[in-house]
Amino acid sequence: MCGIVGCALKRRASDIIYGGLKQLEYRGYDSAGIATLSKGRISIVKRQGKVEKLENCIGELCGNIGIGHTRWATHGKPSDVNAHPHAAGKFAIVHNGIIENCSELKEKYFPDADFLSDTDSEVIVRLLDKFYDGDLLNALKKVADLLTGSYAIVVICTDYAGIAAVKYKSPVIVGSGADGNYAASDAPALAGLCREISVLEDNDLALVTQDDVRVFDGNLNEVSRAVRPNLATPANLDLGGCPHYMLKEIRESPYAIANTCAVFHTAERELEKICSGADRVIITGCGTAYNSGLVAKRYIEQFARIPCEAEIAGEFRYKNPIVGENTLVVAISQSGETADTVEAARLAKRANARVVAVTNAPYSQLTGIADVVVPVAAGPEICVAATKSYAGQIAALYLLANVLSGRATDFEEMQKISRLCKETVENTDISAIADMCARSGGVYFLGRDIDYAVALEGSLKLKEVSYIPSEGYPAGELKHGTLALIDENAVAVVVITSERLAGKTENAVEQVLSRKGKVAVVTGLESVAKKLKDRAEIVKICDCGEYLSPLISSVALQLIAYKTAVMLGRDPDKPRNLAKSVTVE
Ligand code: F6R
């Protein structure tokens, strides 16, 4: 959460920082700000709202050194004064994370001070100002040692011709480019600026000047960190002619499937080893990643007949889970930085479990913890709502389940699914359903077994981008309470992809219709479409069998969510109150 970019350049910094913040807006858009250093003076502009609010003021910011921030509010409401950078004395800082002992620090070191903002971050800059004795690195280290919680902090100081950074549990990368050197919270900020980046480790500090980047470990020993390619490039951050990233990224789902299959061999051997003898599987993740885990649970139990639980990472962490050396813990995360998922993986590691990461971020915190990384090759996902990464995760988890069960993967079949997914993206007309949803008071996504797992994801997507109240429900459970909510303002979107369960799920359709609710049916089955076409809106998708159907049906549900949001005038790329990469707990 929160995007950070800082630089020490041979040219003016403010426009480069502004450009970087625009690329990072998916990390938060409650407020934005930039501070630059010129002739020993710090100038700051900051505004509540999206990064574009800064556009007219960046001209005021001179200097080749600077830091910028786009905020997702945790401590302190979105406002100009709570926006970063925060300044005190010779310093300005930007911070991503949460300082959990902020009140204690304020009480101990500043009992009589009036803080300007309600943020937990302001205490950091006050402490820097207090402890600074002419050595920036030492002061930063001293302050970092006082903090508990999580932080990525980037600093400018009037005495230093560069920027300094420190990190713990929140990501910081550094990189070099033609115009100078950079630190940022993640790679898209540096797209087009740095071909290569290095990822800092916990407790690392960095000093970044025009001429070099120096990294120090927590004992202040100078260290080098591996240099990796920056996978974010201007080309893959482009809207590609689409009005929104959400649509562009839904359209990229077929490639996410195909590319994930293409790179799977890089993990296969290690995966075979780690799966051997596993007698239990726990899948963990948050939000959409958890929902893809619900699909994977079905694969693993059906194919491998090994008991498998799917646990929301934020719950798994706090329930003293039963995990042993024969437990395979599969942590799923698009960003690889979600705090609860990262901590769940750490907990599993401490309990000697075998930990597999399924992630779209090859150099993330999660990959540093896992024994084996199964890559999701979806490419950078910018829209806050996950779409193509869900498809990539399902493909990766299907392949993982095959390894676990000893089934051979039919890669030709996977290619075919990728093509069917493309057909679905290009040819599915969901306008009538989106219209129904946009006018409704609530939307219920129903399904059984694997379709229920997809229904949960469809519901999350719709509520997230359209703000329409929505629930995902097992079709058979409707009559045990939720049916009371059905009236003429309600819409049920029913997913039916399994011949085996179609008849039973159709009962739920009847139950909704007889309470005057409106029904849309997403199905690959001709028989179902024919039977219900006069009483329900039908979205006919390709029939691709039960197990791989989530790769097709989920795309139809994503399109419904997207179209509904657009009809209601929402910005689907930046839903209110949300941010991508939830790096706070
Ligand atoms: C929903 C969505 C979130 C994320 C969740 C986990 O559209 O994007 O629910 O899935 O915050 O994020 P990652 O996968 O990065 O761990």
Coordinates of C-alpha atoms and ligand atoms in Angstrom, one line a residue:
M1 CA 0.0 0.0 0.0
C2 CA 1.2 3.5 -0.7
G3 CA 3.5 4.1 -3.6
I4 CA 7.0 5.6 -3.1
V5 CA 9.5 7.0 -5.6
G6 CA 12.6 8.9 -4.9
C7 CA 15.6 9.9 -7.1
A8 CA 18.9 11.7 -7.4
L9 CA 19.3 12.8 -11.0
K10 CA 21.3 14.8 -13.4
R11 CA 18.1 16.5 -14.5
R12 CA 15.0 18.0 -12.8
A13 CA 13.4 15.5 -10.5
S14 CA 9.8 16.6 -10.0
D15 CA 8.4 15.5 -13.4
I16 CA 10.1 12.1 -13.2
I17 CA 8.7 11.6 -9.7
Y18 CA 5.3 12.6 -10.9
G19 CA 5.5 10.1 -13.8
G20 CA 6.6 7.4 -11.3
L21 CA 3.7 8.2 -9.0
K22 CA 1.2 7.9 -11.8
Q23 CA 2.5 4.4 -12.4
L24 CA 2.1 3.6 -8.7
E25 CA -1.4 4.9 -8.2
Y26 CA -2.8 1.4 -7.9
R27 CA -1.1 1.3 -4.5
G28 CA -3.3 4.1 -3.2
Y29 CA -4.9 7.2 -4.3
D30 CA -6.1 9.0 -1.2
S31 CA -3.5 11.8 -1.5
A32 CA -0.2 12.4 -3.2
G33 CA 2.8 14.6 -2.6
I34 CA 6.4 15.4 -3.8
A35 CA 9.3 17.0 -2.0
T36 CA 12.4 18.2 -3.8
L37 CA 15.7 19.5 -2.6
S38 CA 17.4 22.5 -4.3
K39 CA 20.2 24.7 -3.0
G40 CA 19.9 23.3 0.5
R41 CA 16.1 23.9 0.7
I42 CA 13.3 21.5 0.7
S43 CA 10.0 22.4 -1.2
I44 CA 6.9 20.3 -0.8
V45 CA 3.6 20.1 -2.6
K46 CA 0.9 17.7 -1.4
R47 CA -2.8 17.3 -2.1
Q48 CA -5.7 15.1 -1.1
G49 CA -6.9 13.0 -4.0
K50 CA -5.2 11.3 -7.0
V51 CA -1.7 12.0 -8.3
E52 CA -3.1 14.2 -11.1
K53 CA -3.9 16.9 -8.4
L54 CA -0.2 17.6 -8.4
E55 CA 0.1 18.2 -12.1
N56 CA -0.3 21.9 -12.0
C57 CA 2.2 22.4 -9.1
I58 CA 5.1 20.3 -10.1
G59 CA 6.5 23.3 -12.0
E60 CA 7.1 25.0 -8.6
L61 CA 9.5 22.2 -7.5
C62 CA 13.1 22.8 -8.5
G63 CA 16.0 20.5 -7.9
N64 CA 17.4 17.2 -9.1
I65 CA 16.7 15.3 -5.9
G66 CA 13.3 14.4 -4.6
I67 CA 10.8 12.0 -3.1
G68 CA 7.2 11.3 -3.9
H69 CA 4.3 9.4 -2.4
T70 CA 0.8 8.2 -3.3
R71 CA -1.2 7.3 -0.2
W72 CA -3.6 4.7 0.9
A73 CA -4.8 6.1 4.3
T74 CA -4.3 4.0 7.4
H75 CA -3.6 6.4 10.3
G76 CA -5.4 9.7 9.7
K77 CA -8.1 10.4 7.1
P78 CA -7.3 11.4 3.5
S79 CA -6.5 15.1 3.7
D80 CA -3.8 17.6 2.5
V81 CA -2.2 17.7 5.9
N82 CA -2.0 13.9 6.3
A83 CA -0.6 13.6 2.8
H84 CA 3.1 12.7 2.6
P85 CA 5.9 13.9 2.5
H86 CA 6.1 15.0 6.1
A87 CA 8.8 17.4 7.1
A88 CA 10.7 18.4 10.3
G89 CA 13.9 20.5 10.5
K90 CA 16.3 19.4 7.8
F91 CA 14.3 16.4 6.7
A92 CA 11.3 15.3 4.6
I93 CA 10.2 11.7 4.4
V94 CA 7.7 9.4 2.7
H95 CA 6.6 6.2 4.4
N96 CA 4.8 3.1 3.5
G97 CA 3.7 0.8 6.3
I98 CA 2.4 1.1 9.8
I99 CA 4.3 2.3 12.9
E100 CA 2.6 0.3 15.6
N101 CA 4.4 2.0 18.5
C102 CA 3.8 5.5 17.2
S103 CA 1.9 6.6 20.4
E104 CA 4.6 5.3 22.7
L105 CA 7.3 7.1 20.6
K106 CA 5.4 10.3 20.7
E107 CA 4.9 10.1 24.4
K108 CA 8.5 9.2 25.2
Y109 CA 10.3 11.6 22.8
F110 CA 7.8 14.4 22.2
P111 CA 5.5 14.6 25.2
D112 CA 4.7 18.3 24.7
A113 CA 4.9 18.6 20.9
D114 CA 1.9 19.4 18.7
F115 CA 2.0 17.1 15.7
L116 CA 0.8 18.6 12.5
S117 CA -0.9 15.5 11.1
D118 CA -2.8 12.5 12.4
T119 CA -0.4 10.1 10.7
D120 CA 1.8 7.5 12.3
S121 CA 4.5 8.6 9.8
E122 CA 5.2 12.1 11.2
V123 CA 6.9 10.7 14.2
I124 CA 9.6 9.2 11.9
V125 CA 10.6 12.6 10.6
R126 CA 10.5 14.1 14.1
L127 CA 12.8 11.4 15.4
L128 CA 15.2 11.8 12.5
D129 CA 15.4 15.5 13.2
K130 CA 16.0 14.7 16.9
F131 CA 18.7 12.1 16.5
Y132 CA 20.6 13.6 13.5
D133 CA 24.1 14.5 14.4
G134 CA 25.5 15.1 10.8
D135 CA 25.5 11.4 9.8
L136 CA 22.3 10.6 7.8
L137 CA 22.9 6.9 7.6
N138 CA 23.4 6.6 11.4
A139 CA 20.4 8.7 12.2
L140 CA 18.2 6.6 9.9
K141 CA 19.5 3.4 11.4
K142 CA 18.9 4.8 14.9
V143 CA 15.3 5.8 14.1
A144 CA 14.6 2.5 12.3
D145 CA 15.7 0.6 15.4
L146 CA 13.1 2.4 17.5
L147 CA 10.2 1.5 15.1
T148 CA 8.0 -1.5 15.4
G149 CA 5.6 -2.4 12.6
S150 CA 6.4 -2.2 8.9
Y151 CA 8.1 0.5 6.9
A152 CA 9.6 1.5 3.7
I153 CA 11.0 5.0 4.3
V154 CA 12.7 7.3 1.9
V155 CA 14.3 10.5 3.1
I156 CA 15.8 13.7 1.9
C157 CA 18.0 15.9 4.1
T158 CA 19.2 19.4 3.4
D159 CA 22.8 18.3 4.2
Y160 CA 22.9 15.4 1.8
A161 CA 23.0 15.5 -2.0
G162 CA 20.9 12.3 -2.5
I163 CA 18.2 10.2 -0.9
A164 CA 18.3 7.6 1.8
A165 CA 16.1 4.6 2.4
V166 CA 15.4 1.9 5.0
K167 CA 12.9 -0.9 4.9
Y168 CA 11.3 -3.6 7.1
K169 CA 8.4 -5.8 5.8
S170 CA 7.5 -3.2 3.2
P171 CA 9.2 -3.3 -0.2
V172 CA 11.9 -1.0 -1.5
I173 CA 13.8 -1.4 -4.8
V174 CA 16.8 0.6 -6.0
G175 CA 18.0 1.0 -9.6
S176 CA 20.3 3.0 -11.9
G177 CA 19.3 4.7 -15.1
A178 CA 20.8 7.0 -17.7
D179 CA 19.7 10.2 -15.8
G180 CA 20.7 9.0 -12.3
N181 CA 19.6 6.7 -9.5
Y182 CA 16.3 5.7 -7.9
A183 CA 14.6 4.1 -5.0
A184 CA 10.9 3.1 -5.2
S185 CA 8.3 0.8 -3.6
D186 CA 7.9 -1.3 -6.7
A187 CA 9.0 -1.8 -10.2
P188 CA 6.4 0.0 -12.3
A189 CA 7.6 3.3 -10.8
L190 CA 10.9 2.7 -12.6
A191 CA 9.5 1.4 -15.9
G192 CA 11.4 3.0 -18.7
L193 CA 13.9 4.5 -16.3
C194 CA 15.8 1.4 -15.0
R195 CA 16.3 -1.8 -17.0
E196 CA 17.5 -3.5 -13.8
I197 CA 16.6 -3.2 -10.2
S198 CA 17.8 -4.7 -6.9
V199 CA 15.3 -5.6 -4.1
L200 CA 16.4 -4.6 -0.6
E201 CA 16.1 -7.1 2.2
D202 CA 14.6 -6.4 5.6
N203 CA 16.6 -3.9 7.7
D204 CA 18.6 -2.8 4.7
L205 CA 19.4 0.8 4.2
A206 CA 20.4 2.6 1.0
L207 CA 22.2 5.8 0.1
V208 CA 21.3 6.9 -3.4
T209 CA 23.1 9.8 -5.2
Q210 CA 23.4 11.0 -8.8
D211 CA 26.5 8.8 -9.2
D212 CA 25.9 5.6 -7.2
V213 CA 23.6 3.4 -5.1
R214 CA 25.1 2.0 -1.9
V215 CA 23.3 -0.6 0.1
F216 CA 24.0 -1.5 3.8
D217 CA 22.7 -4.3 5.9
G218 CA 21.2 -3.8 9.4
N219 CA 24.7 -3.7 10.9
L220 CA 25.7 -0.9 8.5
N221 CA 28.0 -3.2 6.5
E222 CA 28.0 -2.3 2.9
V223 CA 26.5 -5.2 0.9
S224 CA 25.4 -5.9 -2.7
R225 CA 22.0 -7.2 -3.5
A226 CA 21.2 -9.3 -6.6
V227 CA 20.5 -7.3 -9.8
R228 CA 17.3 -8.4 -11.6
P229 CA 15.7 -7.3 -14.8
N230 CA 12.9 -4.8 -14.3
L231 CA 9.9 -6.6 -15.8
A232 CA 7.8 -3.5 -15.8
T233 CA 8.3 -1.7 -19.1
P234 CA 6.4 1.3 -20.6
A235 CA 4.9 -1.1 -23.2
N236 CA 3.3 -3.4 -20.7
L237 CA 2.0 -0.5 -18.6
D238 CA 0.2 1.1 -21.6
L239 CA -3.6 1.0 -21.8
G240 CA -3.3 -0.8 -25.2
G241 CA -6.2 1.2 -26.7
C242 CA -8.6 0.2 -23.9
P243 CA -10.5 2.7 -21.8
H244 CA -9.4 1.0 -18.6
Y245 CA -6.7 -1.3 -17.3
M246 CA -9.4 -3.6 -16.0
L247 CA -10.7 -4.3 -19.5
K248 CA -7.2 -4.5 -20.9
E249 CA -6.2 -7.0 -18.3
I250 CA -9.3 -9.2 -18.6
R251 CA -8.4 -9.3 -22.3
E252 CA -4.9 -10.5 -21.4
S253 CA -6.3 -13.5 -19.4
P254 CA -5.7 -16.0 -22.3
Y255 CA -2.0 -15.0 -22.4
A256 CA -1.8 -15.3 -18.6
I257 CA -3.0 -18.9 -19.0
A258 CA -0.7 -19.7 -21.9
N259 CA 2.4 -18.0 -20.4
T260 CA 1.9 -19.6 -17.0
C261 CA 1.8 -23.0 -18.7
A262 CA 4.9 -22.2 -20.7
V263 CA 7.1 -21.3 -17.7
F264 CA 5.8 -24.1 -15.4
H265 CA 8.7 -26.4 -16.3
T266 CA 11.0 -24.0 -14.3
A267 CA 9.4 -25.1 -11.1
E268 CA 8.3 -28.7 -12.0
R269 CA 11.3 -30.6 -10.7
E270 CA 11.5 -28.8 -7.3
L271 CA 7.8 -29.1 -7.0
E272 CA 7.8 -32.9 -7.5
K273 CA 10.4 -33.2 -4.8
I274 CA 8.6 -31.0 -2.3
C275 CA 5.2 -32.6 -2.9
S276 CA 6.6 -36.1 -2.4
G277 CA 5.2 -37.6 0.8
A278 CA 3.0 -34.6 1.6
D279 CA -0.1 -35.9 3.4
R280 CA -2.0 -32.6 3.8
V281 CA -2.3 -29.4 1.9
I282 CA -3.2 -25.9 3.2
I283 CA -3.8 -23.2 0.7
T284 CA -3.6 -19.6 1.9
G285 CA -4.1 -16.2 0.4
C286 CA -6.3 -13.1 0.6
G287 CA -9.2 -11.9 -1.6
T288 CA -9.0 -13.1 -5.1
A289 CA -5.9 -15.2 -4.4
Y290 CA -7.9 -17.0 -1.7
N291 CA -10.7 -17.5 -4.1
S292 CA -8.4 -19.1 -6.6
G293 CA -7.2 -21.3 -3.7
L294 CA -10.9 -22.5 -3.3
V295 CA -10.8 -23.7 -6.9
A296 CA -7.4 -25.4 -6.2
K297 CA -8.8 -27.2 -3.2
R298 CA -11.2 -28.9 -5.5
Y299 CA -8.4 -29.9 -7.9
I300 CA -6.2 -31.2 -5.1
E301 CA -8.9 -33.2 -3.4
Q302 CA -10.3 -34.6 -6.6
F303 CA -7.0 -35.4 -8.4
A304 CA -4.7 -36.3 -5.5
R305 CA -7.3 -37.3 -2.9
I306 CA -5.2 -35.5 -0.3
P307 CA -7.0 -33.5 2.4
C308 CA -6.8 -29.9 1.5
E309 CA -8.0 -26.8 3.3
A310 CA -8.1 -23.3 2.0
E311 CA -7.6 -20.7 4.7
I312 CA -7.8 -16.9 4.5
A313 CA -4.2 -15.8 5.3
G314 CA -5.3 -13.3 7.9
E315 CA -7.1 -16.0 9.7
F316 CA -4.6 -18.8 9.3
R317 CA -2.0 -16.7 11.0
Y318 CA -3.9 -16.2 14.2
K319 CA -5.4 -19.6 14.8
N320 CA -2.4 -21.7 15.8
P321 CA -2.8 -23.9 12.8
I322 CA -1.9 -27.5 12.8
V323 CA 1.1 -27.6 10.4
G324 CA 3.9 -30.2 10.3
E325 CA 6.7 -31.3 8.2
N326 CA 4.5 -33.3 5.8
T327 CA 2.1 -30.4 5.3
L328 CA 2.4 -28.6 2.0
V329 CA 1.4 -24.9 2.5
V330 CA 0.6 -23.2 -0.8
A331 CA 0.7 -19.4 -0.4
I332 CA -1.0 -17.5 -3.3
S333 CA -0.4 -13.8 -4.0
Q334 CA -0.4 -11.8 -7.1
S335 CA 1.9 -9.2 -5.6
G336 CA 3.9 -11.5 -3.4
E337 CA 3.8 -8.6 -0.8
T338 CA 0.4 -9.0 0.9
A339 CA 1.3 -8.8 4.6
D340 CA -1.0 -11.5 5.8
T341 CA 0.0 -13.9 3.1
V342 CA 3.7 -13.3 3.6
E343 CA 3.3 -13.8 7.4
A344 CA 1.2 -16.9 6.9
A345 CA 4.1 -18.3 4.7
R346 CA 6.6 -17.4 7.4
L347 CA 4.6 -19.1 10.1
A348 CA 4.4 -22.2 8.0
K349 CA 8.1 -22.1 7.4
R350 CA 8.8 -21.8 11.2
A351 CA 6.6 -24.9 11.7
N352 CA 8.8 -26.8 9.2
A353 CA 6.1 -27.1 6.6
R354 CA 7.0 -27.2 2.9
V355 CA 6.1 -23.9 1.5
V356 CA 5.2 -23.2 -2.1
A357 CA 4.5 -19.7 -3.4
V358 CA 2.2 -19.1 -6.4
T359 CA 2.9 -15.6 -7.4
N360 CA 3.0 -13.1 -10.3
A361 CA 6.0 -11.3 -8.6
P362 CA 9.2 -13.2 -9.0
Y363 CA 11.3 -11.1 -6.7
S364 CA 8.9 -10.5 -3.9
Q365 CA 8.9 -11.1 -0.1
L366 CA 6.9 -14.2 -0.6
T367 CA 9.4 -15.7 -3.1
G368 CA 12.2 -15.1 -0.5
I369 CA 10.4 -17.3 2.0
A370 CA 9.1 -20.1 -0.1
D371 CA 10.9 -23.4 -0.8
V372 CA 9.6 -23.5 -4.3
V373 CA 8.1 -20.7 -6.5
V374 CA 5.4 -21.6 -9.0
P375 CA 5.4 -18.6 -11.4
V376 CA 2.2 -17.0 -12.5
A377 CA 3.1 -15.3 -15.8
A378 CA 0.3 -12.7 -16.1
G379 CA 2.6 -9.7 -16.5
P380 CA 2.1 -6.5 -14.5
E381 CA -1.4 -6.1 -13.2
I382 CA -2.3 -2.4 -12.7
C383 CA -6.0 -2.4 -12.1
V384 CA -6.7 -2.7 -8.4
A385 CA -9.2 -5.5 -9.1
A386 CA -7.3 -8.7 -9.9
T387 CA -8.4 -10.3 -13.2
K388 CA -5.7 -11.9 -15.4
S389 CA -3.7 -12.9 -12.3
Y390 CA -6.7 -15.0 -11.2
A391 CA -6.6 -16.8 -14.6
G392 CA -2.8 -17.3 -14.2
Q393 CA -3.2 -18.5 -10.6
I394 CA -5.9 -21.1 -11.6
A395 CA -3.7 -22.4 -14.4
A396 CA -0.7 -22.6 -12.1
L397 CA -2.7 -24.3 -9.4
Y398 CA -4.2 -26.8 -11.8
L399 CA -0.6 -27.8 -12.9
L400 CA 0.5 -28.0 -9.3
A401 CA -2.5 -30.3 -8.5
N402 CA -1.4 -32.5 -11.4
V403 CA 2.1 -32.8 -10.0
L404 CA 0.8 -33.6 -6.6
S405 CA -1.4 -36.3 -7.9
G406 CA 1.0 -37.7 -10.5
R407 CA -1.4 -36.8 -13.3
A408 CA 0.2 -35.8 -16.6
T409 CA -0.8 -32.4 -17.8
D410 CA -2.2 -32.2 -21.3
F411 CA -0.5 -29.0 -22.4
E412 CA -2.4 -29.0 -25.7
E413 CA -5.6 -28.9 -23.7
M414 CA -4.3 -25.9 -21.8
Q415 CA -3.6 -24.2 -25.1
K416 CA -7.1 -24.9 -26.2
I417 CA -8.4 -23.4 -23.0
S418 CA -6.4 -20.3 -23.6
R419 CA -8.0 -20.0 -27.0
L420 CA -11.5 -20.6 -25.6
C421 CA -10.8 -17.9 -23.0
K422 CA -9.9 -15.5 -25.8
E423 CA -13.1 -16.4 -27.6
T424 CA -15.0 -15.7 -24.4
V425 CA -13.3 -12.4 -23.8
E426 CA -13.9 -11.3 -27.4
N427 CA -17.4 -12.5 -28.0
T428 CA -19.4 -12.6 -24.8
D429 CA -22.1 -10.1 -24.6
I430 CA -22.9 -9.3 -21.0
S431 CA -24.5 -5.9 -21.6
A432 CA -28.1 -7.0 -20.6
I433 CA -26.9 -8.5 -17.4
A434 CA -24.7 -5.6 -16.5
D435 CA -27.8 -3.4 -17.0
M436 CA -29.8 -5.7 -14.7
C437 CA -27.0 -5.5 -12.1
A438 CA -26.7 -1.8 -12.3
R439 CA -30.4 -1.3 -11.5
S440 CA -30.5 -3.9 -8.8
G441 CA -30.4 -3.5 -5.0
G442 CA -28.2 -6.5 -4.6
V443 CA -26.6 -9.3 -6.7
Y444 CA -26.3 -12.9 -5.5
F445 CA -23.8 -15.1 -7.3
L446 CA -24.7 -18.8 -7.0
G447 CA -23.1 -22.0 -7.9
R448 CA -22.2 -25.5 -6.7
D449 CA -18.8 -27.0 -6.1
I450 CA -16.3 -25.4 -8.4
D451 CA -18.9 -23.0 -9.7
Y452 CA -19.5 -21.8 -6.1
A453 CA -15.8 -21.0 -5.9
V454 CA -16.1 -19.0 -9.1
A455 CA -19.3 -17.4 -7.8
L456 CA -17.4 -16.0 -4.8
E457 CA -14.9 -14.4 -7.1
G458 CA -17.6 -13.0 -9.3
S459 CA -19.3 -11.4 -6.3
L460 CA -16.0 -9.9 -5.0
K461 CA -15.3 -8.4 -8.4
L462 CA -18.7 -6.9 -8.7
K463 CA -18.9 -5.3 -5.3
E464 CA -15.3 -4.1 -5.5
V465 CA -15.7 -2.1 -8.7
S466 CA -19.4 -1.2 -8.8
Y467 CA -20.1 -0.8 -5.0
I468 CA -23.4 -2.8 -5.4
P469 CA -24.0 -5.1 -2.4
S470 CA -23.3 -8.6 -3.5
E471 CA -22.8 -12.1 -2.0
G472 CA -21.4 -15.3 -3.4
Y473 CA -23.5 -18.3 -2.2
P474 CA -23.6 -22.0 -2.6
A475 CA -26.7 -22.6 -4.7
G476 CA -28.1 -25.2 -2.2
E477 CA -27.7 -22.8 0.8
L478 CA -30.0 -20.1 -0.6
K479 CA -33.1 -21.6 0.9
H480 CA -31.4 -21.6 4.4
G481 CA -31.7 -17.9 5.0
T482 CA -30.5 -15.8 2.1
L483 CA -33.7 -16.4 0.1
A484 CA -35.3 -13.9 2.5
L485 CA -33.4 -11.1 0.7
I486 CA -34.8 -12.0 -2.8
D487 CA -37.5 -9.7 -4.2
E488 CA -38.0 -7.9 -7.5
N489 CA -34.9 -5.7 -6.9
A490 CA -32.6 -8.7 -6.5
V491 CA -30.5 -10.3 -9.2
A492 CA -29.1 -13.8 -9.1
V493 CA -26.2 -14.6 -11.4
V494 CA -26.1 -18.4 -11.5
V495 CA -23.0 -20.3 -12.7
I496 CA -23.7 -23.7 -14.2
T497 CA -20.8 -25.5 -15.9
S498 CA -21.2 -29.0 -14.6
E499 CA -23.6 -31.5 -16.2
R500 CA -23.5 -33.5 -13.0
L501 CA -24.9 -30.6 -10.9
A502 CA -27.0 -28.7 -13.4
G503 CA -30.3 -30.1 -12.4
K504 CA -29.7 -29.3 -8.7
T505 CA -28.5 -25.7 -9.4
E506 CA -31.5 -25.1 -11.6
N507 CA -33.6 -25.5 -8.5
A508 CA -32.0 -22.3 -7.1
V509 CA -33.0 -20.5 -10.3
E510 CA -36.6 -21.5 -9.8
Q511 CA -36.5 -20.4 -6.2
V512 CA -35.3 -17.0 -7.1
L513 CA -37.7 -16.6 -10.0
S514 CA -40.7 -17.5 -7.9
R515 CA -39.8 -14.7 -5.5
K516 CA -39.8 -12.3 -8.4
G517 CA -36.0 -12.0 -8.5
K518 CA -34.2 -11.6 -11.8
V519 CA -31.9 -14.3 -13.0
A520 CA -28.9 -14.5 -15.2
V521 CA -27.3 -17.8 -16.0
V522 CA -23.7 -18.2 -17.1
T523 CA -23.4 -21.6 -18.6
G524 CA -21.4 -23.7 -21.1
L525 CA -24.2 -26.3 -21.3
E526 CA -26.5 -26.1 -24.3
S527 CA -29.3 -28.0 -22.5
V528 CA -29.3 -25.5 -19.6
A529 CA -29.3 -22.5 -21.9
K530 CA -32.2 -23.9 -23.9
K531 CA -34.2 -24.8 -20.9
L532 CA -33.9 -21.4 -19.1
K533 CA -33.7 -19.0 -22.1
D534 CA -37.2 -17.6 -21.8
R535 CA -37.0 -16.9 -18.1
A536 CA -33.4 -15.8 -17.5
E537 CA -30.8 -13.8 -19.3
I538 CA -28.3 -16.4 -20.6
V539 CA -24.6 -15.9 -21.0
K540 CA -23.5 -18.8 -23.2
I541 CA -19.8 -19.5 -22.7
C542 CA -17.7 -22.3 -24.2
D543 CA -18.2 -25.7 -22.7
C544 CA -14.7 -26.9 -21.5
G545 CA -15.6 -29.5 -18.9
E546 CA -16.0 -29.0 -15.2
Y547 CA -12.4 -28.6 -13.9
L548 CA -11.1 -25.9 -16.3
S549 CA -14.4 -24.0 -16.5
P550 CA -13.2 -21.4 -14.0
L551 CA -10.8 -20.1 -16.6
I552 CA -13.8 -19.3 -18.8
S553 CA -16.7 -18.6 -16.5
S554 CA -14.7 -16.2 -14.3
V555 CA -13.9 -14.1 -17.4
A556 CA -17.7 -13.7 -18.1
L557 CA -18.2 -12.6 -14.5
Q558 CA -15.3 -10.1 -14.6
L559 CA -16.8 -8.6 -17.8
I560 CA -20.2 -8.2 -16.0
A561 CA -18.4 -6.5 -13.1
Y562 CA -16.5 -4.2 -15.4
K563 CA -19.5 -3.2 -17.5
T564 CA -21.7 -2.6 -14.5
A565 CA -19.1 -0.3 -13.0
V566 CA -18.7 1.6 -16.2
M567 CA -22.5 1.9 -16.5
L568 CA -22.6 3.4 -13.0
G569 CA -19.8 5.9 -13.8
R570 CA -17.3 4.2 -11.4
D571 CA -13.6 4.1 -12.1
P572 CA -13.0 0.3 -12.2
D573 CA -9.3 0.7 -12.1
K574 CA -9.3 2.6 -8.8
P575 CA -12.2 1.6 -6.6
R576 CA -12.9 3.7 -3.6
N577 CA -11.1 2.9 -0.3
L578 CA -9.0 0.2 -1.9
A579 CA -5.4 -0.3 -3.0
K580 CA -3.5 -3.1 -4.6
S581 CA -0.7 -4.8 -2.6
V582 CA -2.1 -4.7 0.9
T583 CA 1.3 -4.5 2.7
V584 CA -0.2 -3.6 6.0
E585 CA -1.9 -5.9 8.5
Ligands
F6R1 C1 -9.6 -8.3 -5.6 C2 -8.2 -8.1 -5.3 C3 -7.7 -8.4 -3.9 C4 -6.4 -9.2 -3.9 C5 -5.9 -9.4 -2.5 C6 -4.6 -10.2 -2.4 O1 -9.8 -8.0 -6.9 O2 -7.4 -7.7 -6.1 O3 -8.7 -9.1 -3.2 O4 -6.6 -10.4 -4.5 O5 -5.6 -8.1 -1.9 O6 -3.6 -9.6 -3.2 P1 -2.3 -10.4 -3.6 O7 -2.8 -11.5 -4.6 O8 -1.4 -9.4 -4.2 O9 -1.8 -11.1 -2.4

